[in-house]
Amino acid sequence: MATSSVSPPPLRPPSQANTQKYKVALCQLPVSPDRSENVARARARIDAAAAAGAKLVVLPEIWSCPYSMETLPSYAEDIDGGASPSISMLSEIAAARKITIVGGSIPEKTSGKVFNTCCVIGPDGEIIAKHRKLHLFEIDIPGDITLRESDTFTAGPEPTVVDTDVGRIGLGICHDIRFPELAMLYRSRGAHLICYPSAFNMSTGELLWDLMQKCRAVDNQLFVATCSPARDPNAKSDYMIWGHSSLIGPFGEVLAAAGHEEATVIGEIDLSMIQSTRENLPLETQSRGDLYRFVDVQREESARSVAREETQMEKGSGGKML
């Protein structure tokens, strides 16, 4: 299955999406050590969400296996090599239901490395984008929790924006939400929605989960969707999941939200809300570019590369552009 994502430039505005309103489902799934069981459960929940009218379905971070640094590598799947039962299922159900799926994340193995990877599947069942978690989580709270994702995962190489049948979506995974610059970049590239499959723990979840989602939505005047695994109070793990998957609007409105248990919540995205919010509160025109500046490194490098090529063409043509 081929993958493609938006590379800057050019970009079109999100208002040119195929639809102005659509339903998005957040499937907050319990996770067991049995991958086949997890895959079957996810398929059933996606099917039910599509039957309820969802055009976009979002899954949690690490939904195919337990979130344990010790065991994650043994569950890693070869997505590019076609040996991924999790992604194969997502492709089948997306094509059968003609929906777009932001496939949460699964551990991906390639070239001797393990990535925390989110695949976006289009209504034809093809992978249209792949995001590898950029910011690896590290926490050390004495007497509470210690975790280093870098002991298991390799960080992803680049941000991901993808055009889908419902509009342009930016992708992040869990700890990626802590970095406002990434969300700013996605807004600058025309995203109307940022999806963050996540697995916040009890320590950070209670303090930061709701706050982070609303900050990213309000600061950038767009929609934010998060999807967590369900909490298992009987799990034999030091990492207890917070849950509370949510859909947040451009003014920080909570449009849909789950508790900590297994659930599928459905909310509506109305793209006109972005335009009205930005017209009512024109932050972009109020920004002080004379005092500070946001830099999209990839775009600047792309522009420099084009300039170098044009200079070389001029030299090769004796100073005349062909």
C-alpha positions as protocol buffer text, in pm:
chain_id: "A"
residue {
  index: 1
  type: MET
  ca { x: 0 y: 0 z: 0 }
}
residue {
  index: 2
  type: ALA
  ca { x: 144 y: 334 z: -107 }
}
residue {
  index: 3
  type: THR
  ca { x: 176 y: 622 z: 136 }
}
residue {
  index: 4
  type: SER
  ca { x: 156 y: 992 z: 62 }
}
residue {
  index: 5
  type: SER
  ca { x: 146 y: 1309 z: 269 }
}
residue {
  index: 6
  type: VAL
  ca { x: 145 y: 1679 z: 201 }
}
residue {
  index: 7
  type: SER
  ca { x: 490 y: 1829 z: 143 }
}
residue {
  index: 8
  type: PRO
  ca { x: 520 y: 2209 z: 147 }
}
residue {
  index: 9
  type: PRO
  ca { x: 450 y: 2398 z: -75 }
}
residue {
  index: 10
  type: PRO
  ca { x: 180 y: 2425 z: -222 }
}
residue {
  index: 11
  type: LEU
  ca { x: -114 y: 2415 z: 16 }
}
residue {
  index: 12
  type: ARG
  ca { x: -486 y: 2471 z: -33 }
}
residue {
  index: 13
  type: PRO
  ca { x: -715 y: 2606 z: 239 }
}
residue {
  index: 14
  type: PRO
  ca { x: -917 y: 2361 z: 447 }
}
residue {
  index: 15
  type: SER
  ca { x: -1242 y: 2523 z: 329 }
}
residue {
  index: 16
  type: GLN
  ca { x: -1205 y: 2326 z: 5 }
}
residue {
  index: 17
  type: ALA
  ca { x: -1272 y: 1994 z: 179 }
}
residue {
  index: 18
  type: ASN
  ca { x: -1533 y: 1767 z: 20 }
}
residue {
  index: 19
  type: THR
  ca { x: -1773 y: 1835 z: 307 }
}
residue {
  index: 20
  type: GLN
  ca { x: -1832 y: 2123 z: 549 }
}
residue {
  index: 21
  type: LYS
  ca { x: -1983 y: 1907 z: 823 }
}
residue {
  index: 22
  type: TYR
  ca { x: -1907 y: 1551 z: 925 }
}
residue {
  index: 23
  type: LYS
  ca { x: -1914 y: 1319 z: 1224 }
}
residue {
  index: 24
  type: VAL
  ca { x: -1596 y: 1197 z: 1389 }
}
residue {
  index: 25
  type: ALA
  ca { x: -1586 y: 895 z: 1619 }
}
residue {
  index: 26
  type: LEU
  ca { x: -1330 y: 843 z: 1895 }
}
residue {
  index: 27
  type: CYS
  ca { x: -1301 y: 474 z: 1985 }
}
residue {
  index: 28
  type: GLN
  ca { x: -1165 y: 443 z: 2339 }
}
residue {
  index: 29
  type: LEU
  ca { x: -1066 y: 79 z: 2344 }
}
residue {
  index: 30
  type: PRO
  ca { x: -954 y: -159 z: 2619 }
}
residue {
  index: 31
  type: VAL
  ca { x: -628 y: -334 z: 2542 }
}
residue {
  index: 32
  type: SER
  ca { x: -531 y: -691 z: 2626 }
}
residue {
  index: 33
  type: PRO
  ca { x: -210 y: -894 z: 2570 }
}
residue {
  index: 34
  type: ASP
  ca { x: -393 y: -1078 z: 2287 }
}
residue {
  index: 35
  type: ARG
  ca { x: -338 y: -885 z: 1964 }
}
residue {
  index: 36
  type: SER
  ca { x: -599 y: -1083 z: 1772 }
}
residue {
  index: 37
  type: GLU
  ca { x: -856 y: -993 z: 2035 }
}
residue {
  index: 38
  type: ASN
  ca { x: -759 y: -625 z: 2017 }
}
residue {
  index: 39
  type: VAL
  ca { x: -781 y: -623 z: 1637 }
}
residue {
  index: 40
  type: ALA
  ca { x: -1122 y: -790 z: 1638 }
}
residue {
  index: 41
  type: ARG
  ca { x: -1254 y: -548 z: 1900 }
}
residue {
  index: 42
  type: ALA
  ca { x: -1126 y: -245 z: 1709 }
}
residue {
  index: 43
  type: ARG
  ca { x: -1287 y: -368 z: 1389 }
}
residue {
  index: 44
  type: ALA
  ca { x: -1622 y: -411 z: 1561 }
}
residue {
  index: 45
  type: ARG
  ca { x: -1607 y: -62 z: 1716 }
}
residue {
  index: 46
  type: ILE
  ca { x: -1508 y: 98 z: 1384 }
}
residue {
  index: 47
  type: ASP
  ca { x: -1791 y: -82 z: 1208 }
}
residue {
  index: 48
  type: ALA
  ca { x: -2042 y: 39 z: 1467 }
}
residue {
  index: 49
  type: ALA
  ca { x: -1910 y: 396 z: 1445 }
}
residue {
  index: 50
  type: ALA
  ca { x: -1949 y: 394 z: 1066 }
}
residue {
  index: 51
  type: ALA
  ca { x: -2302 y: 258 z: 1104 }
}
residue {
  index: 52
  type: ALA
  ca { x: -2373 y: 555 z: 1333 }
}
residue {
  index: 53
  type: GLY
  ca { x: -2270 y: 795 z: 1056 }
}
residue {
  index: 54
  type: ALA
  ca { x: -1904 y: 868 z: 1135 }
}
residue {
  index: 55
  type: LYS
  ca { x: -1698 y: 965 z: 829 }
}
residue {
  index: 56
  type: LEU
  ca { x: -1377 y: 984 z: 1031 }
}
residue {
  index: 57
  type: VAL
  ca { x: -1282 y: 731 z: 1299 }
}
residue {
  index: 58
  type: VAL
  ca { x: -989 y: 783 z: 1537 }
}
residue {
  index: 59
  type: LEU
  ca { x: -824 y: 504 z: 1740 }
}
residue {
  index: 60
  type: PRO
  ca { x: -598 y: 528 z: 2049 }
}
residue {
  index: 61
  type: GLU
  ca { x: -222 y: 527 z: 2085 }
}
residue {
  index: 62
  type: ILE
  ca { x: -86 y: 170 z: 2112 }
}
residue {
  index: 63
  type: TRP
  ca { x: -420 y: -9 z: 2084 }
}
residue {
  index: 64
  type: SER
  ca { x: -294 y: -340 z: 1941 }
}
residue {
  index: 65
  type: CYS
  ca { x: -94 y: -443 z: 2249 }
}
residue {
  index: 66
  type: PRO
  ca { x: -23 y: -336 z: 2608 }
}
residue {
  index: 67
  type: TYR
  ca { x: 172 y: -14 z: 2659 }
}
residue {
  index: 68
  type: SER
  ca { x: 480 y: -168 z: 2816 }
}
residue {
  index: 69
  type: MET
  ca { x: 834 y: -75 z: 2713 }
}
residue {
  index: 70
  type: GLU
  ca { x: 947 y: -429 z: 2795 }
}
residue {
  index: 71
  type: THR
  ca { x: 703 y: -609 z: 2566 }
}
residue {
  index: 72
  type: LEU
  ca { x: 631 y: -355 z: 2290 }
}
residue {
  index: 73
  type: PRO
  ca { x: 912 y: -472 z: 2057 }
}
residue {
  index: 74
  type: SER
  ca { x: 768 y: -825 z: 2051 }
}
residue {
  index: 75
  type: TYR
  ca { x: 439 y: -683 z: 1916 }
}
residue {
  index: 76
  type: ALA
  ca { x: 602 y: -460 z: 1652 }
}
residue {
  index: 77
  type: GLU
  ca { x: 462 y: -500 z: 1299 }
}
residue {
  index: 78
  type: ASP
  ca { x: 628 y: -457 z: 958 }
}
residue {
  index: 79
  type: ILE
  ca { x: 389 y: -211 z: 794 }
}
residue {
  index: 80
  type: ASP
  ca { x: 591 y: -141 z: 479 }
}
residue {
  index: 81
  type: GLY
  ca { x: 658 y: -511 z: 435 }
}
residue {
  index: 82
  type: GLY
  ca { x: 287 y: -590 z: 442 }
}
residue {
  index: 83
  type: ALA
  ca { x: 316 y: -802 z: 758 }
}
residue {
  index: 84
  type: SER
  ca { x: 82 y: -597 z: 975 }
}
residue {
  index: 85
  type: PRO
  ca { x: -243 y: -761 z: 1085 }
}
residue {
  index: 86
  type: SER
  ca { x: -350 y: -437 z: 1256 }
}
residue {
  index: 87
  type: ILE
  ca { x: -312 y: -216 z: 950 }
}
residue {
  index: 88
  type: SER
  ca { x: -454 y: -484 z: 719 }
}
residue {
  index: 89
  type: MET
  ca { x: -772 y: -484 z: 927 }
}
residue {
  index: 90
  type: LEU
  ca { x: -794 y: -104 z: 916 }
}
residue {
  index: 91
  type: SER
  ca { x: -756 y: -108 z: 538 }
}
residue {
  index: 92
  type: GLU
  ca { x: -1028 y: -369 z: 499 }
}
residue {
  index: 93
  type: ILE
  ca { x: -1285 y: -194 z: 718 }
}
residue {
  index: 94
  type: ALA
  ca { x: -1207 y: 153 z: 575 }
}
residue {
  index: 95
  type: ALA
  ca { x: -1268 y: 25 z: 222 }
}
residue {
  index: 96
  type: ALA
  ca { x: -1578 y: -171 z: 322 }
}
residue {
  index: 97
  type: ARG
  ca { x: -1733 y: 129 z: 500 }
}
residue {
  index: 98
  type: LYS
  ca { x: -1590 y: 402 z: 272 }
}
residue {
  index: 99
  type: ILE
  ca { x: -1455 y: 599 z: 568 }
}
residue {
  index: 100
  type: THR
  ca { x: -1127 y: 759 z: 670 }
}
residue {
  index: 101
  type: ILE
  ca { x: -947 y: 612 z: 971 }
}
residue {
  index: 102
  type: VAL
  ca { x: -676 y: 776 z: 1180 }
}
residue {
  index: 103
  type: GLY
  ca { x: -543 y: 445 z: 1300 }
}
residue {
  index: 104
  type: GLY
  ca { x: -422 y: 538 z: 1646 }
}
residue {
  index: 105
  type: SER
  ca { x: -72 y: 398 z: 1673 }
}
residue {
  index: 106
  type: ILE
  ca { x: 98 y: 63 z: 1680 }
}
residue {
  index: 107
  type: PRO
  ca { x: 463 y: -35 z: 1731 }
}
residue {
  index: 108
  type: GLU
  ca { x: 626 y: -51 z: 1387 }
}
residue {
  index: 109
  type: LYS
  ca { x: 952 y: -232 z: 1312 }
}
residue {
  index: 110
  type: THR
  ca { x: 1173 y: -137 z: 1020 }
}
residue {
  index: 111
  type: SER
  ca { x: 1548 y: -139 z: 954 }
}
residue {
  index: 112
  type: GLY
  ca { x: 1622 y: -268 z: 1302 }
}
residue {
  index: 113
  type: LYS
  ca { x: 1430 y: 15 z: 1470 }
}
residue {
  index: 114
  type: VAL
  ca { x: 1094 y: 41 z: 1645 }
}
residue {
  index: 115
  type: PHE
  ca { x: 869 y: 342 z: 1589 }
}
residue {
  index: 116
  type: ASN
  ca { x: 541 y: 451 z: 1747 }
}
residue {
  index: 117
  type: THR
  ca { x: 346 y: 488 z: 1423 }
}
residue {
  index: 118
  type: CYS
  ca { x: 7 y: 620 z: 1318 }
}
residue {
  index: 119
  type: CYS
  ca { x: -130 y: 531 z: 975 }
}
residue {
  index: 120
  type: VAL
  ca { x: -415 y: 719 z: 808 }
}
residue {
  index: 121
  type: ILE
  ca { x: -630 y: 499 z: 585 }
}
residue {
  index: 122
  type: GLY
  ca { x: -849 y: 644 z: 309 }
}
residue {
  index: 123
  type: PRO
  ca { x: -1194 y: 523 z: 196 }
}
residue {
  index: 124
  type: ASP
  ca { x: -1027 y: 308 z: -70 }
}
residue {
  index: 125
  type: GLY
  ca { x: -834 y: 116 z: 195 }
}
residue {
  index: 126
  type: GLU
  ca { x: -497 y: 265 z: 103 }
}
residue {
  index: 127
  type: ILE
  ca { x: -251 y: 418 z: 350 }
}
residue {
  index: 128
  type: ILE
  ca { x: -247 y: 789 z: 269 }
}
residue {
  index: 129
  type: ALA
  ca { x: -14 y: 903 z: 548 }
}
residue {
  index: 130
  type: LYS
  ca { x: 216 y: 764 z: 814 }
}
residue {
  index: 131
  type: HIS
  ca { x: 321 y: 962 z: 1121 }
}
residue {
  index: 132
  type: ARG
  ca { x: 597 y: 841 z: 1348 }
}
residue {
  index: 133
  type: LYS
  ca { x: 589 y: 994 z: 1696 }
}
residue {
  index: 134
  type: LEU
  ca { x: 825 y: 1292 z: 1701 }
}
residue {
  index: 135
  type: HIS
  ca { x: 866 y: 1365 z: 2071 }
}
residue {
  index: 136
  type: LEU
  ca { x: 944 y: 1063 z: 2287 }
}
residue {
  index: 137
  type: PHE
  ca { x: 804 y: 1078 z: 2639 }
}
residue {
  index: 138
  type: GLU
  ca { x: 1035 y: 1079 z: 2938 }
}
residue {
  index: 139
  type: ILE
  ca { x: 919 y: 1118 z: 3296 }
}
residue {
  index: 140
  type: ASP
  ca { x: 1078 y: 1060 z: 3636 }
}
residue {
  index: 141
  type: ILE
  ca { x: 862 y: 1141 z: 3938 }
}
residue {
  index: 142
  type: PRO
  ca { x: 1020 y: 975 z: 4244 }
}
residue {
  index: 143
  type: GLY
  ca { x: 778 y: 743 z: 4417 }
}
residue {
  index: 144
  type: ASP
  ca { x: 528 y: 768 z: 4133 }
}
residue {
  index: 145
  type: ILE
  ca { x: 644 y: 690 z: 3778 }
}
residue {
  index: 146
  type: THR
  ca { x: 962 y: 655 z: 3574 }
}
residue {
  index: 147
  type: LEU
  ca { x: 953 y: 599 z: 3198 }
}
residue {
  index: 148
  type: ARG
  ca { x: 1183 y: 654 z: 2899 }
}
residue {
  index: 149
  type: GLU
  ca { x: 1027 y: 584 z: 2561 }
}
residue {
  index: 150
  type: SER
  ca { x: 1365 y: 638 z: 2395 }
}
residue {
  index: 151
  type: ASP
  ca { x: 1479 y: 309 z: 2550 }
}
residue {
  index: 152
  type: THR
  ca { x: 1239 y: 137 z: 2308 }
}
residue {
  index: 153
  type: PHE
  ca { x: 1133 y: 376 z: 2033 }
}
residue {
  index: 154
  type: THR
  ca { x: 1316 y: 582 z: 1774 }
}
residue {
  index: 155
  type: ALA
  ca { x: 1179 y: 933 z: 1717 }
}
residue {
  index: 156
  type: GLY
  ca { x: 1008 y: 1007 z: 1387 }
}
residue {
  index: 157
  type: PRO
  ca { x: 1179 y: 1225 z: 1124 }
}
residue {
  index: 158
  type: GLU
  ca { x: 914 y: 1481 z: 1024 }
}
residue {
  index: 159
  type: PRO
  ca { x: 569 y: 1630 z: 1092 }
}
residue {
  index: 160
  type: THR
  ca { x: 272 y: 1491 z: 898 }
}
residue {
  index: 161
  type: VAL
  ca { x: -15 y: 1672 z: 728 }
}
residue {
  index: 162
  type: VAL
  ca { x: -252 y: 1478 z: 505 }
}
residue {
  index: 163
  type: ASP
  ca { x: -539 y: 1568 z: 276 }
}
residue {
  index: 164
  type: THR
  ca { x: -838 y: 1341 z: 330 }
}
residue {
  index: 165
  type: ASP
  ca { x: -1193 y: 1327 z: 200 }
}
residue {
  index: 166
  type: VAL
  ca { x: -1304 y: 1530 z: 505 }
}
residue {
  index: 167
  type: GLY
  ca { x: -1026 y: 1789 z: 489 }
}
residue {
  index: 168
  type: ARG
  ca { x: -667 y: 1849 z: 586 }
}
residue {
  index: 169
  type: ILE
  ca { x: -550 y: 1683 z: 908 }
}
residue {
  index: 170
  type: GLY
  ca { x: -232 y: 1726 z: 1109 }
}
residue {
  index: 171
  type: LEU
  ca { x: -105 y: 1430 z: 1311 }
}
residue {
  index: 172
  type: GLY
  ca { x: 61 y: 1397 z: 1648 }
}
residue {
  index: 173
  type: ILE
  ca { x: 95 y: 1116 z: 1899 }
}
residue {
  index: 174
  type: CYS
  ca { x: 54 y: 1175 z: 2274 }
}
residue {
  index: 175
  type: HIS
  ca { x: 364 y: 1369 z: 2389 }
}
residue {
  index: 176
  type: ASP
  ca { x: 362 y: 1556 z: 2055 }
}
residue {
  index: 177
  type: ILE
  ca { x: 70 y: 1758 z: 2198 }
}
residue {
  index: 178
  type: ARG
  ca { x: 302 y: 1915 z: 2458 }
}
residue {
  index: 179
  type: PHE
  ca { x: 485 y: 2112 z: 2187 }
}
residue {
  index: 180
  type: PRO
  ca { x: 284 y: 2413 z: 2065 }
}
residue {
  index: 181
  type: GLU
  ca { x: 520 y: 2475 z: 1774 }
}
residue {
  index: 182
  type: LEU
  ca { x: 402 y: 2157 z: 1603 }
}
residue {
  index: 183
  type: ALA
  ca { x: 38 y: 2266 z: 1622 }
}
residue {
  index: 184
  type: MET
  ca { x: 133 y: 2611 z: 1493 }
}
residue {
  index: 185
  type: LEU
  ca { x: 307 y: 2448 z: 1199 }
}
residue {
  index: 186
  type: TYR
  ca { x: -4 y: 2242 z: 1121 }
}
residue {
  index: 187
  type: ARG
  ca { x: -222 y: 2553 z: 1123 }
}
residue {
  index: 188
  type: SER
  ca { x: 24 y: 2730 z: 893 }
}
residue {
  index: 189
  type: ARG
  ca { x: -1 y: 2437 z: 652 }
}
residue {
  index: 190
  type: GLY
  ca { x: -379 y: 2459 z: 640 }
}
residue {
  index: 191
  type: ALA
  ca { x: -493 y: 2185 z: 877 }
}
residue {
  index: 192
  type: HIS
  ca { x: -848 y: 2220 z: 1014 }
}
residue {
  index: 193
  type: LEU
  ca { x: -807 y: 1933 z: 1260 }
}
residue {
  index: 194
  type: ILE
  ca { x: -517 y: 1789 z: 1459 }
}
residue {
  index: 195
  type: CYS
  ca { x: -554 y: 1430 z: 1575 }
}
residue {
  index: 196
  type: TYR
  ca { x: -352 y: 1315 z: 1875 }
}
residue {
  index: 197
  type: PRO
  ca { x: -389 y: 942 z: 1952 }
}
residue {
  index: 198
  type: SER
  ca { x: -263 y: 940 z: 2311 }
}
residue {
  index: 199
  type: ALA
  ca { x: -212 y: 736 z: 2624 }
}
residue {
  index: 200
  type: PHE
  ca { x: -163 y: 990 z: 2902 }
}
residue {
  index: 201
  type: ASN
  ca { x: -108 y: 838 z: 3244 }
}
residue {
  index: 202
  type: MET
  ca { x: -287 y: 916 z: 3569 }
}
residue {
  index: 203
  type: SER
  ca { x: -11 y: 1150 z: 3692 }
}
residue {
  index: 204
  type: THR
  ca { x: -5 y: 1383 z: 3390 }
}
residue {
  index: 205
  type: GLY
  ca { x: -360 y: 1318 z: 3273 }
}
residue {
  index: 206
  type: GLU
  ca { x: -543 y: 1475 z: 3564 }
}
residue {
  index: 207
  type: LEU
  ca { x: -330 y: 1790 z: 3548 }
}
residue {
  index: 208
  type: LEU
  ca { x: -261 y: 1840 z: 3179 }
}
residue {
  index: 209
  type: TRP
  ca { x: -486 y: 1635 z: 2947 }
}
residue {
  index: 210
  type: ASP
  ca { x: -782 y: 1870 z: 2919 }
}
residue {
  index: 211
  type: LEU
  ca { x: -559 y: 2178 z: 2933 }
}
residue {
  index: 212
  type: MET
  ca { x: -329 y: 2069 z: 2650 }
}
residue {
  index: 213
  type: GLN
  ca { x: -614 y: 1988 z: 2412 }
}
residue {
  index: 214
  type: LYS
  ca { x: -788 y: 2321 z: 2467 }
}
residue {
  index: 215
  type: CYS
  ca { x: -463 y: 2516 z: 2438 }
}
residue {
  index: 216
  type: ARG
  ca { x: -379 y: 2365 z: 2100 }
}
residue {
  index: 217
  type: ALA
  ca { x: -732 y: 2423 z: 1972 }
}
residue {
  index: 218
  type: VAL
  ca { x: -773 y: 2779 z: 2102 }
}
residue {
  index: 219
  type: ASP
  ca { x: -425 y: 2904 z: 2015 }
}
residue {
  index: 220
  type: ASN
  ca { x: -459 y: 2784 z: 1655 }
}
residue {
  index: 221
  type: GLN
  ca { x: -836 y: 2825 z: 1614 }
}
residue {
  index: 222
  type: LEU
  ca { x: -897 y: 2475 z: 1483 }
}
residue {
  index: 223
  type: PHE
  ca { x: -1033 y: 2140 z: 1598 }
}
residue {
  index: 224
  type: VAL
  ca { x: -839 y: 1895 z: 1814 }
}
residue {
  index: 225
  type: ALA
  ca { x: -929 y: 1528 z: 1855 }
}
residue {
  index: 226
  type: THR
  ca { x: -763 y: 1299 z: 2108 }
}
residue {
  index: 227
  type: CYS
  ca { x: -820 y: 928 z: 2152 }
}
residue {
  index: 228
  type: SER
  ca { x: -694 y: 723 z: 2446 }
}
residue {
  index: 229
  type: PRO
  ca { x: -713 y: 358 z: 2537 }
}
residue {
  index: 230
  type: ALA
  ca { x: -968 y: 277 z: 2807 }
}
residue {
  index: 231
  type: ARG
  ca { x: -839 y: 252 z: 3162 }
}
residue {
  index: 232
  type: ASP
  ca { x: -805 y: -94 z: 3310 }
}
residue {
  index: 233
  type: PRO
  ca { x: -803 y: -57 z: 3690 }
}
residue {
  index: 234
  type: ASN
  ca { x: -698 y: -423 z: 3720 }
}
residue {
  index: 235
  type: ALA
  ca { x: -404 y: -394 z: 3481 }
}
residue {
  index: 236
  type: LYS
  ca { x: -78 y: -538 z: 3610 }
}
residue {
  index: 237
  type: SER
  ca { x: 122 y: -234 z: 3505 }
}
residue {
  index: 238
  type: ASP
  ca { x: 280 y: 71 z: 3666 }
}
residue {
  index: 239
  type: TYR
  ca { x: 145 y: 279 z: 3375 }
}
residue {
  index: 240
  type: MET
  ca { x: -223 y: 346 z: 3439 }
}
residue {
  index: 241
  type: ILE
  ca { x: -412 y: 508 z: 3151 }
}
residue {
  index: 242
  type: TRP
  ca { x: -606 y: 831 z: 3208 }
}
residue {
  index: 243
  type: GLY
  ca { x: -862 y: 794 z: 2924 }
}
residue {
  index: 244
  type: HIS
  ca { x: -1106 y: 1082 z: 2855 }
}
residue {
  index: 245
  type: SER
  ca { x: -1087 y: 1094 z: 2474 }
}
residue {
  index: 246
  type: SER
  ca { x: -1221 y: 1428 z: 2350 }
}
residue {
  index: 247
  type: LEU
  ca { x: -1315 y: 1645 z: 2054 }
}
residue {
  index: 248
  type: ILE
  ca { x: -1242 y: 2014 z: 2110 }
}
residue {
  index: 249
  type: GLY
  ca { x: -1368 y: 2306 z: 1899 }
}
residue {
  index: 250
  type: PRO
  ca { x: -1181 y: 2623 z: 1786 }
}
residue {
  index: 251
  type: PHE
  ca { x: -1304 y: 2822 z: 2089 }
}
residue {
  index: 252
  type: GLY
  ca { x: -1217 y: 2545 z: 2333 }
}
residue {
  index: 253
  type: GLU
  ca { x: -1566 y: 2395 z: 2332 }
}
residue {
  index: 254
  type: VAL
  ca { x: -1589 y: 2031 z: 2441 }
}
residue {
  index: 255
  type: LEU
  ca { x: -1788 y: 1880 z: 2153 }
}
residue {
  index: 256
  type: ALA
  ca { x: -1760 y: 1517 z: 2267 }
}
residue {
  index: 257
  type: ALA
  ca { x: -1587 y: 1345 z: 2557 }
}
residue {
  index: 258
  type: ALA
  ca { x: -1554 y: 1000 z: 2709 }
}
residue {
  index: 259
  type: GLY
  ca { x: -1490 y: 899 z: 3068 }
}
residue {
  index: 260
  type: HIS
  ca { x: -1216 y: 648 z: 3150 }
}
residue {
  index: 261
  type: GLU
  ca { x: -1402 y: 331 z: 3054 }
}
residue {
  index: 262
  type: GLU
  ca { x: -1449 y: 169 z: 2712 }
}
residue {
  index: 263
  type: ALA
  ca { x: -1663 y: 393 z: 2493 }
}
residue {
  index: 264
  type: THR
  ca { x: -1714 y: 532 z: 2145 }
}
residue {
  index: 265
  type: VAL
  ca { x: -1806 y: 900 z: 2143 }
}
residue {
  index: 266
  type: ILE
  ca { x: -1918 y: 1082 z: 1831 }
}
residue {
  index: 267
  type: GLY
  ca { x: -1905 y: 1456 z: 1770 }
}
residue {
  index: 268
  type: GLU
  ca { x: -1963 y: 1680 z: 1470 }
}
residue {
  index: 269
  type: ILE
  ca { x: -1701 y: 1895 z: 1302 }
}
residue {
  index: 270
  type: ASP
  ca { x: -1839 y: 2202 z: 1125 }
}
residue {
  index: 271
  type: LEU
  ca { x: -1562 y: 2366 z: 924 }
}
residue {
  index: 272
  type: SER
  ca { x: -1751 y: 2695 z: 914 }
}
residue {
  index: 273
  type: MET
  ca { x: -1672 y: 2728 z: 1286 }
}
residue {
  index: 274
  type: ILE
  ca { x: -1306 y: 2781 z: 1198 }
}
residue {
  index: 275
  type: GLN
  ca { x: -1384 y: 3069 z: 963 }
}
residue {
  index: 276
  type: SER
  ca { x: -1625 y: 3237 z: 1204 }
}
residue {
  index: 277
  type: THR
  ca { x: -1384 y: 3199 z: 1496 }
}
residue {
  index: 278
  type: ARG
  ca { x: -1098 y: 3351 z: 1300 }
}
residue {
  index: 279
  type: GLU
  ca { x: -1317 y: 3635 z: 1175 }
}
residue {
  index: 280
  type: ASN
  ca { x: -1449 y: 3710 z: 1522 }
}
residue {
  index: 281
  type: LEU
  ca { x: -1102 y: 3697 z: 1677 }
}
residue {
  index: 282
  type: PRO
  ca { x: -843 y: 3762 z: 1401 }
}
residue {
  index: 283
  type: LEU
  ca { x: -531 y: 3645 z: 1584 }
}
residue {
  index: 284
  type: GLU
  ca { x: -332 y: 3595 z: 1265 }
}
residue {
  index: 285
  type: THR
  ca { x: -359 y: 3961 z: 1161 }
}
residue {
  index: 286
  type: GLN
  ca { x: -289 y: 4074 z: 1517 }
}
residue {
  index: 287
  type: SER
  ca { x: 34 y: 3877 z: 1540 }
}
residue {
  index: 288
  type: ARG
  ca { x: 346 y: 4097 z: 1581 }
}
residue {
  index: 289
  type: GLY
  ca { x: 574 y: 3977 z: 1304 }
}
residue {
  index: 290
  type: ASP
  ca { x: 806 y: 4267 z: 1378 }
}
residue {
  index: 291
  type: LEU
  ca { x: 880 y: 4120 z: 1720 }
}
residue {
  index: 292
  type: TYR
  ca { x: 871 y: 3743 z: 1672 }
}
residue {
  index: 293
  type: ARG
  ca { x: 843 y: 3496 z: 1387 }
}
residue {
  index: 294
  type: PHE
  ca { x: 733 y: 3136 z: 1340 }
}
residue {
  index: 295
  type: VAL
  ca { x: 970 y: 2936 z: 1118 }
}
residue {
  index: 296
  type: ASP
  ca { x: 861 y: 2633 z: 914 }
}
residue {
  index: 297
  type: VAL
  ca { x: 1206 y: 2478 z: 866 }
}
residue {
  index: 298
  type: GLN
  ca { x: 1098 y: 2239 z: 589 }
}
residue {
  index: 299
  type: ARG
  ca { x: 938 y: 2519 z: 388 }
}
residue {
  index: 300
  type: GLU
  ca { x: 1243 y: 2741 z: 423 }
}
residue {
  index: 301
  type: GLU
  ca { x: 1473 y: 2461 z: 316 }
}
residue {
  index: 302
  type: SER
  ca { x: 1243 y: 2389 z: 20 }
}
residue {
  index: 303
  type: ALA
  ca { x: 1249 y: 2756 z: -83 }
}
residue {
  index: 304
  type: ARG
  ca { x: 1628 y: 2769 z: -57 }
}
residue {
  index: 305
  type: SER
  ca { x: 1655 y: 2454 z: -268 }
}
residue {
  index: 306
  type: VAL
  ca { x: 1434 y: 2606 z: -539 }
}
residue {
  index: 307
  type: ALA
  ca { x: 1641 y: 2925 z: -533 }
}
residue {
  index: 308
  type: ARG
  ca { x: 1964 y: 2728 z: -574 }
}
residue {
  index: 309
  type: GLU
  ca { x: 1822 y: 2537 z: -870 }
}
residue {
  index: 310
  type: GLU
  ca { x: 1710 y: 2860 z: -1038 }
}
residue {
  index: 311
  type: THR
  ca { x: 2056 y: 3012 z: -984 }
}
residue {
  index: 312
  type: GLN
  ca { x: 2221 y: 2707 z: -1140 }
}
residue {
  index: 313
  type: MET
  ca { x: 1983 y: 2724 z: -1436 }
}
residue {
  index: 314
  type: GLU
  ca { x: 2070 y: 3091 z: -1488 }
}
residue {
  index: 315
  type: LYS
  ca { x: 2442 y: 3014 z: -1484 }
}
residue {
  index: 316
  type: GLY
  ca { x: 2393 y: 2723 z: -1724 }
}
residue {
  index: 317
  type: SER
  ca { x: 2203 y: 2942 z: -1970 }
}
residue {
  index: 318
  type: GLY
  ca { x: 2460 y: 3224 z: -1972 }
}
residue {
  index: 319
  type: GLY
  ca { x: 2261 y: 3442 z: -1736 }
}
residue {
  index: 320
  type: LYS
  ca { x: 1931 y: 3407 z: -1920 }
}
residue {
  index: 321
  type: MET
  ca { x: 1641 y: 3216 z: -1777 }
}
residue {
  index: 322
  type: LEU
  ca { x: 1515 y: 2947 z: -2016 }
}
